PDB file of C-alpha atoms in Angstrom:
ATOM      1  CA  UNK A 265      79.028 125.786  69.199  1.00  0.00           C
ATOM      2  CA  UNK A 266      77.877 123.839  66.154  1.00  0.00           C
ATOM      3  CA  UNK A 267      74.282 122.978  65.340  1.00  0.00           C
ATOM      4  CA  UNK A 268      75.018 119.285  65.884  1.00  0.00           C
ATOM      5  CA  UNK A 269      76.208 119.821  69.450  1.00  0.00           C
ATOM      6  CA  UNK A 270      72.984 121.674  70.297  1.00  0.00           C
ATOM      7  CA  UNK A 271      70.902 118.775  68.956  1.00  0.00           C
ATOM      8  CA  UNK A 272      73.201 116.048  70.258  1.00  0.00           C
ATOM      9  CA  UNK A 273      72.916 117.054  73.928  1.00  0.00           C
ATOM     10  CA  UNK A 274      69.137 116.492  74.255  1.00  0.00           C
ATOM     11  CA  UNK A 275      69.295 113.365  72.077  1.00  0.00           C
ATOM     12  CA  UNK A 276      72.079 111.910  74.213  1.00  0.00           C
ATOM     13  CA  UNK A 277      70.127 112.710  77.387  1.00  0.00           C
ATOM     14  CA  UNK A 278      67.024 111.034  75.967  1.00  0.00           C
ATOM     15  CA  UNK A 279      68.944 107.913  74.967  1.00  0.00           C
ATOM     16  CA  UNK A 280      70.718 107.747  78.319  1.00  0.00           C
ATOM     17  CA  UNK A 281      67.455 107.989  80.279  1.00  0.00           C
ATOM     18  CA  UNK A 282      65.467 105.574  78.066  1.00  0.00           C
ATOM     19  CA  UNK A 283      66.655 102.555  80.050  1.00  0.00           C
ATOM     20  CA  UNK A 284      65.098 103.992  83.221  1.00  0.00           C
ATOM     21  CA  UNK A 285      61.663 104.057  81.575  1.00  0.00           C
ATOM     22  CA  UNK A 286      61.959 100.405  80.582  1.00  0.00           C
ATOM     23  CA  UNK A 287      63.265  99.497  84.067  1.00  0.00           C
ATOM     24  CA  UNK A 288      60.368 101.211  85.883  1.00  0.00           C
ATOM     25  CA  UNK A 289      57.809  99.498  83.636  1.00  0.00           C
ATOM     26  CA  UNK A 290      59.482  96.125  84.251  1.00  0.00           C
ATOM     27  CA  UNK A 291      59.592  96.544  88.025  1.00  0.00           C
ATOM     28  CA  UNK A 292      55.916  97.603  88.102  1.00  0.00           C
ATOM     29  CA  UNK A 293      55.023  94.572  85.997  1.00  0.00           C
ATOM     30  CA  UNK A 294      56.832  92.138  88.318  1.00  0.00           C
ATOM     31  CA  UNK A 295      55.315  93.711  91.453  1.00  0.00           C
ATOM     32  CA  UNK A 296      51.823  93.588  89.984  1.00  0.00           C
ATOM     33  CA  UNK A 297      52.281  89.968  88.859  1.00  0.00           C
ATOM     34  CA  UNK A 298      53.492  88.873  92.309  1.00  0.00           C
ATOM     35  CA  UNK A 299      50.639  90.676  94.094  1.00  0.00           C
ATOM     36  CA  UNK A 300      48.091  89.003  91.826  1.00  0.00           C
ATOM     37  CA  UNK A 301      49.576  85.535  92.364  1.00  0.00           C
ATOM     38  CA  UNK A 302      49.958  85.921  96.139  1.00  0.00           C
ATOM     39  CA  UNK A 303      46.425  87.252  96.779  1.00  0.00           C
ATOM     40  CA  UNK A 304      44.258  86.010  93.885  1.00  0.00           C
ATOM     41  CA  UNK A 305      40.970  86.006  95.827  1.00  0.00           C
ATOM     42  CA  UNK A 306      41.464  89.395  97.428  1.00  0.00           C
ATOM     43  CA  UNK A 307      42.754  91.079  94.302  1.00  0.00           C
ATOM     44  CA  UNK A 308      40.002  90.032  91.923  1.00  0.00           C
ATOM     45  CA  UNK A 309      37.969  93.163  92.599  1.00  0.00           C
ATOM     46  CA  UNK A 310      41.087  95.317  92.748  1.00  0.00           C
ATOM     47  CA  UNK A 311      42.648  93.663  89.675  1.00  0.00           C
ATOM     48  CA  UNK A 312      40.855  95.991  87.285  1.00  0.00           C
ATOM     49  CA  UNK A 313      42.269  99.037  89.055  1.00  0.00           C
ATOM     50  CA  UNK A 314      45.776  97.552  89.366  1.00  0.00           C
ATOM     51  CA  UNK A 315      45.889  96.604  85.706  1.00  0.00           C
ATOM     52  CA  UNK A 316      44.461 100.015  84.852  1.00  0.00           C
ATOM     53  CA  UNK A 317      47.267 101.788  86.713  1.00  0.00           C
ATOM     54  CA  UNK A 318      49.887  99.605  85.053  1.00  0.00           C
ATOM     55  CA  UNK A 319      48.456 100.159  81.572  1.00  0.00           C
ATOM     56  CA  UNK A 320      48.075 103.917  82.066  1.00  0.00           C
ATOM     57  CA  UNK A 321      51.683 104.265  83.281  1.00  0.00           C
ATOM     58  CA  UNK A 322      53.008 102.043  80.467  1.00  0.00           C
ATOM     59  CA  UNK A 323      50.849 103.925  77.946  1.00  0.00           C
ATOM     60  CA  UNK A 324      52.080 107.330  79.085  1.00  0.00           C
ATOM     61  CA  UNK A 325      55.683 106.134  78.870  1.00  0.00           C
ATOM     62  CA  UNK A 326      55.031 104.851  75.336  1.00  0.00           C
ATOM     63  CA  UNK A 327      53.442 108.183  74.378  1.00  0.00           C
ATOM     64  CA  UNK A 328      56.563 109.958  75.644  1.00  0.00           C
ATOM     65  CA  UNK A 329      58.693 107.549  73.600  1.00  0.00           C
ATOM     66  CA  UNK A 330      56.565 108.329  70.529  1.00  0.00           C
ATOM     67  CA  UNK A 331      57.723 111.936  70.644  1.00  0.00           C
ATOM     68  CA  UNK A 332      61.431 111.355  70.949  1.00  0.00           C
ATOM     69  CA  UNK A 333      62.734 107.794  71.065  1.00  0.00           C
ATOM     70  CA  UNK A 334      62.974 107.158  67.347  1.00  0.00           C
ATOM     71  CA  UNK A 335      63.634 109.042  64.147  1.00  0.00           C
ATOM     72  CA  UNK A 336      61.174 107.100  62.006  1.00  0.00           C
ATOM     73  CA  UNK A 337      57.707 108.604  61.573  1.00  0.00           C
ATOM     74  CA  UNK A 338      56.217 105.119  61.223  1.00  0.00           C
ATOM     75  CA  UNK A 339      57.693 104.058  64.563  1.00  0.00           C
ATOM     76  CA  UNK A 340      56.436 107.206  66.244  1.00  0.00           C
ATOM     77  CA  UNK A 341      52.944 106.412  64.974  1.00  0.00           C
ATOM     78  CA  UNK A 342      53.176 102.810  66.241  1.00  0.00           C
ATOM     79  CA  UNK A 343      54.412 103.929  69.672  1.00  0.00           C
ATOM     80  CA  UNK A 344      51.685 106.574  69.782  1.00  0.00           C
ATOM     81  CA  UNK A 345      48.915 104.082  68.881  1.00  0.00           C
ATOM     82  CA  UNK A 346      50.263 101.512  71.350  1.00  0.00           C
ATOM     83  CA  UNK A 347      50.526 104.110  74.131  1.00  0.00           C
ATOM     84  CA  UNK A 348      47.101 105.574  73.419  1.00  0.00           C
ATOM     85  CA  UNK A 349      45.483 102.118  73.441  1.00  0.00           C
ATOM     86  CA  UNK A 350      47.207 101.282  76.721  1.00  0.00           C
ATOM     87  CA  UNK A 351      45.915 104.495  78.322  1.00  0.00           C
ATOM     88  CA  UNK A 352      42.357 103.957  77.020  1.00  0.00           C
ATOM     89  CA  UNK A 353      42.319 100.313  78.134  1.00  0.00           C
ATOM     90  CA  UNK A 354      43.814 101.297  81.500  1.00  0.00           C
ATOM     91  CA  UNK A 355      41.100 103.894  82.093  1.00  0.00           C
ATOM     92  CA  UNK A 356      38.474 101.276  81.149  1.00  0.00           C
ATOM     93  CA  UNK A 357      39.883  98.995  83.867  1.00  0.00           C
ATOM     94  CA  UNK A 358      38.937 101.492  86.586  1.00  0.00           C
ATOM     95  CA  UNK A 359      35.321 100.383  86.270  1.00  0.00           C
ATOM     96  CA  UNK A 360      33.948  98.500  89.291  1.00  0.00           C
ATOM     97  CA  UNK A 361      31.921  95.897  87.452  1.00  0.00           C
ATOM     98  CA  UNK A 362      32.991  92.262  87.463  1.00  0.00           C
ATOM     99  CA  UNK A 363      32.304  92.189  83.726  1.00  0.00           C
ATOM    100  CA  UNK A 364      35.239  94.531  83.126  1.00  0.00           C
ATOM    101  CA  UNK A 365      37.539  92.059  84.892  1.00  0.00           C
ATOM    102  CA  UNK A 366      36.306  89.248  82.672  1.00  0.00           C
ATOM    103  CA  UNK A 367      36.988  91.370  79.582  1.00  0.00           C
ATOM    104  CA  UNK A 368      40.366  92.376  80.946  1.00  0.00           C
ATOM    105  CA  UNK A 369      42.136  89.379  79.397  1.00  0.00           C
ATOM    106  CA  UNK A 370      41.053  90.453  75.940  1.00  0.00           C
ATOM    107  CA  UNK A 371      42.019  94.077  76.525  1.00  0.00           C
ATOM    108  CA  UNK A 372      45.407  93.201  77.988  1.00  0.00           C
ATOM    109  CA  UNK A 373      46.010  90.785  75.140  1.00  0.00           C
ATOM    110  CA  UNK A 374      45.275  93.468  72.553  1.00  0.00           C
ATOM    111  CA  UNK A 375      47.483  95.979  74.373  1.00  0.00           C
ATOM    112  CA  UNK A 376      50.372  93.517  74.641  1.00  0.00           C
ATOM    113  CA  UNK A 377      49.927  92.481  71.010  1.00  0.00           C
ATOM    114  CA  UNK A 378      50.191  96.093  69.800  1.00  0.00           C
ATOM    115  CA  UNK A 379      53.105  96.814  72.112  1.00  0.00           C
ATOM    116  CA  UNK A 380      54.970  93.657  71.092  1.00  0.00           C
ATOM    117  CA  UNK A 381      54.504  94.332  67.393  1.00  0.00           C
ATOM    118  CA  UNK A 382      55.622  97.962  67.860  1.00  0.00           C
ATOM    119  CA  UNK A 383      58.776  96.887  69.704  1.00  0.00           C
ATOM    120  CA  UNK A 384      59.541  94.141  67.179  1.00  0.00           C
ATOM    121  CA  UNK A 385      59.131  96.491  64.214  1.00  0.00           C
ATOM    122  CA  UNK A 386      61.288  99.093  65.971  1.00  0.00           C
ATOM    123  CA  UNK A 387      64.058  96.557  66.578  1.00  0.00           C
ATOM    124  CA  UNK A 388      63.948  95.269  63.006  1.00  0.00           C
ATOM    125  CA  UNK A 389      63.772  98.702  61.347  1.00  0.00           C
ATOM    126  CA  UNK A 390      66.394 100.580  63.398  1.00  0.00           C
ATOM    127  CA  UNK A 391      69.827  98.883  63.296  1.00  0.00           C
ATOM    128  CA  UNK A 392      71.304 101.494  65.670  1.00  0.00           C
ATOM    129  CA  UNK A 393      68.659 101.056  68.402  1.00  0.00           C
ATOM    130  CA  UNK A 394      70.218 100.594  71.863  1.00  0.00           C
ATOM    131  CA  UNK A 395      69.529  97.070  73.129  1.00  0.00           C
ATOM    132  CA  UNK A 396      68.147  96.094  69.719  1.00  0.00           C
ATOM    133  CA  UNK A 397      68.433  92.317  70.215  1.00  0.00           C
ATOM    134  CA  UNK A 398      66.700  92.384  73.584  1.00  0.00           C
ATOM    135  CA  UNK A 399      64.085  94.828  72.306  1.00  0.00           C
ATOM    136  CA  UNK A 400      63.308  92.436  69.438  1.00  0.00           C
ATOM    137  CA  UNK A 401      63.200  89.421  71.764  1.00  0.00           C
ATOM    138  CA  UNK A 402      60.961  91.300  74.193  1.00  0.00           C
ATOM    139  CA  UNK A 403      58.726  92.291  71.276  1.00  0.00           C
ATOM    140  CA  UNK A 404      58.326  88.636  70.254  1.00  0.00           C
ATOM    141  CA  UNK A 405      57.566  87.516  73.829  1.00  0.00           C
ATOM    142  CA  UNK A 406      55.090  90.381  74.356  1.00  0.00           C
ATOM    143  CA  UNK A 407      53.356  89.554  71.069  1.00  0.00           C
ATOM    144  CA  UNK A 408      53.052  85.887  72.079  1.00  0.00           C
ATOM    145  CA  UNK A 409      51.702  86.912  75.497  1.00  0.00           C
ATOM    146  CA  UNK A 410      49.090  89.108  73.815  1.00  0.00           C
ATOM    147  CA  UNK A 411      47.999  86.331  71.484  1.00  0.00           C
ATOM    148  CA  UNK A 412      47.759  83.844  74.381  1.00  0.00           C
ATOM    149  CA  UNK A 413      45.553  86.228  76.370  1.00  0.00           C
ATOM    150  CA  UNK A 414      43.337  86.899  73.346  1.00  0.00           C
ATOM    151  CA  UNK A 415      42.743  83.253  72.415  1.00  0.00           C
ATOM    152  CA  UNK A 416      43.071  81.588  75.851  1.00  0.00           C
ATOM    153  CA  UNK A 417      39.750  80.013  76.783  1.00  0.00           C
ATOM    154  CA  UNK A 418      39.302  81.924  80.018  1.00  0.00           C
ATOM    155  CA  UNK A 419      36.510  80.086  81.821  1.00  0.00           C
ATOM    156  CA  UNK A 420      36.932  81.867  85.132  1.00  0.00           C
ATOM    157  CA  UNK A 421      38.426  84.974  86.641  1.00  0.00           C
ATOM    158  CA  UNK A 422      40.850  82.793  88.616  1.00  0.00           C
ATOM    159  CA  UNK A 423      42.324  81.424  85.386  1.00  0.00           C
ATOM    160  CA  UNK A 424      42.669  84.927  84.005  1.00  0.00           C
ATOM    161  CA  UNK A 425      44.361  86.049  87.213  1.00  0.00           C
ATOM    162  CA  UNK A 426      46.857  83.181  87.141  1.00  0.00           C
ATOM    163  CA  UNK A 427      47.718  83.651  83.451  1.00  0.00           C
ATOM    164  CA  UNK A 428      47.991  87.426  83.739  1.00  0.00           C
ATOM    165  CA  UNK A 429      50.070  87.225  86.939  1.00  0.00           C
ATOM    166  CA  UNK A 430      52.555  84.781  85.424  1.00  0.00           C
ATOM    167  CA  UNK A 431      52.841  86.746  82.164  1.00  0.00           C
ATOM    168  CA  UNK A 432      53.316  90.033  84.027  1.00  0.00           C
ATOM    169  CA  UNK A 433      56.208  88.540  86.006  1.00  0.00           C
ATOM    170  CA  UNK A 434      57.822  87.024  82.896  1.00  0.00           C
ATOM    171  CA  UNK A 435      57.414  90.224  80.869  1.00  0.00           C
ATOM    172  CA  UNK A 436      58.577  92.362  83.786  1.00  0.00           C
ATOM    173  CA  UNK A 437      61.772  90.340  84.193  1.00  0.00           C
ATOM    174  CA  UNK A 438      62.426  90.599  80.457  1.00  0.00           C
ATOM    175  CA  UNK A 439      61.851  94.380  80.602  1.00  0.00           C
ATOM    176  CA  UNK A 440      64.299  94.716  83.501  1.00  0.00           C
ATOM    177  CA  UNK A 441      66.940  92.746  81.565  1.00  0.00           C
ATOM    178  CA  UNK A 442      66.222  94.838  78.465  1.00  0.00           C
ATOM    179  CA  UNK A 443      66.640  98.050  80.490  1.00  0.00           C
ATOM    180  CA  UNK A 444      70.184  97.140  81.493  1.00  0.00           C
ATOM    181  CA  UNK A 445      71.131  96.212  77.919  1.00  0.00           C
ATOM    182  CA  UNK A 446      69.665  99.532  76.713  1.00  0.00           C
ATOM    183  CA  UNK A 447      71.687 101.302  79.416  1.00  0.00           C
ATOM    184  CA  UNK A 448      74.854  99.499  78.312  1.00  0.00           C
ATOM    185  CA  UNK A 449      74.257 100.322  74.637  1.00  0.00           C
ATOM    186  CA  UNK A 450      73.281 103.904  75.474  1.00  0.00           C
ATOM    187  CA  UNK A 451      76.550 104.465  77.353  1.00  0.00           C
ATOM    188  CA  UNK A 452      78.473 103.291  74.273  1.00  0.00           C
ATOM    189  CA  UNK A 453      76.220 105.555  72.165  1.00  0.00           C
ATOM    190  CA  UNK A 454      77.171 108.539  74.340  1.00  0.00           C
ATOM    191  CA  UNK A 455      80.880 107.682  74.174  1.00  0.00           C
ATOM    192  CA  UNK A 456      80.724 107.566  70.374  1.00  0.00           C
ATOM    193  CA  UNK A 457      79.513 111.181  70.445  1.00  0.00           C
ATOM    194  CA  UNK A 458      76.817 110.531  67.881  1.00  0.00           C
TER     195      UNK A 458
END
């Protein structure tokens, strides 16, 4: 057994399972967006907790990606910072105060901005990344969503809920599409045998 085959097995497994991480995040995003749009009045107090759960899960998945999804040290640092910020912001959302919900738009915007930039840089810097085109497109859309939530003149919690719900559905659908392109590219990656 050569040294390459020992290393290739875990790398191939990581690449092949990466699409599942993106798919789970996308499905959670769509579900959360739909729940927020269907029950805006009843979810206002729960919104902080729901967003917190989403951000913590997404952050943990990004932290996992930071330790294995890319070869570049710079990309690992970006994924790590993005994941850590998502976890911190998610934990902040567990607070019960209405003020935390009002600040949620800013926090989500910052989280999405970091995540979008990280994904865009990853797609641009790694020509062999599975699903590179979709990853780059998703990075651009996520960055735009973050900027909109940061600068949007949120005058009420209802406006924040509507904007966040719509963006979560849009981003979730894009993540689901990206997951299947990553899966397709990963299967070709495995067939090539590194």
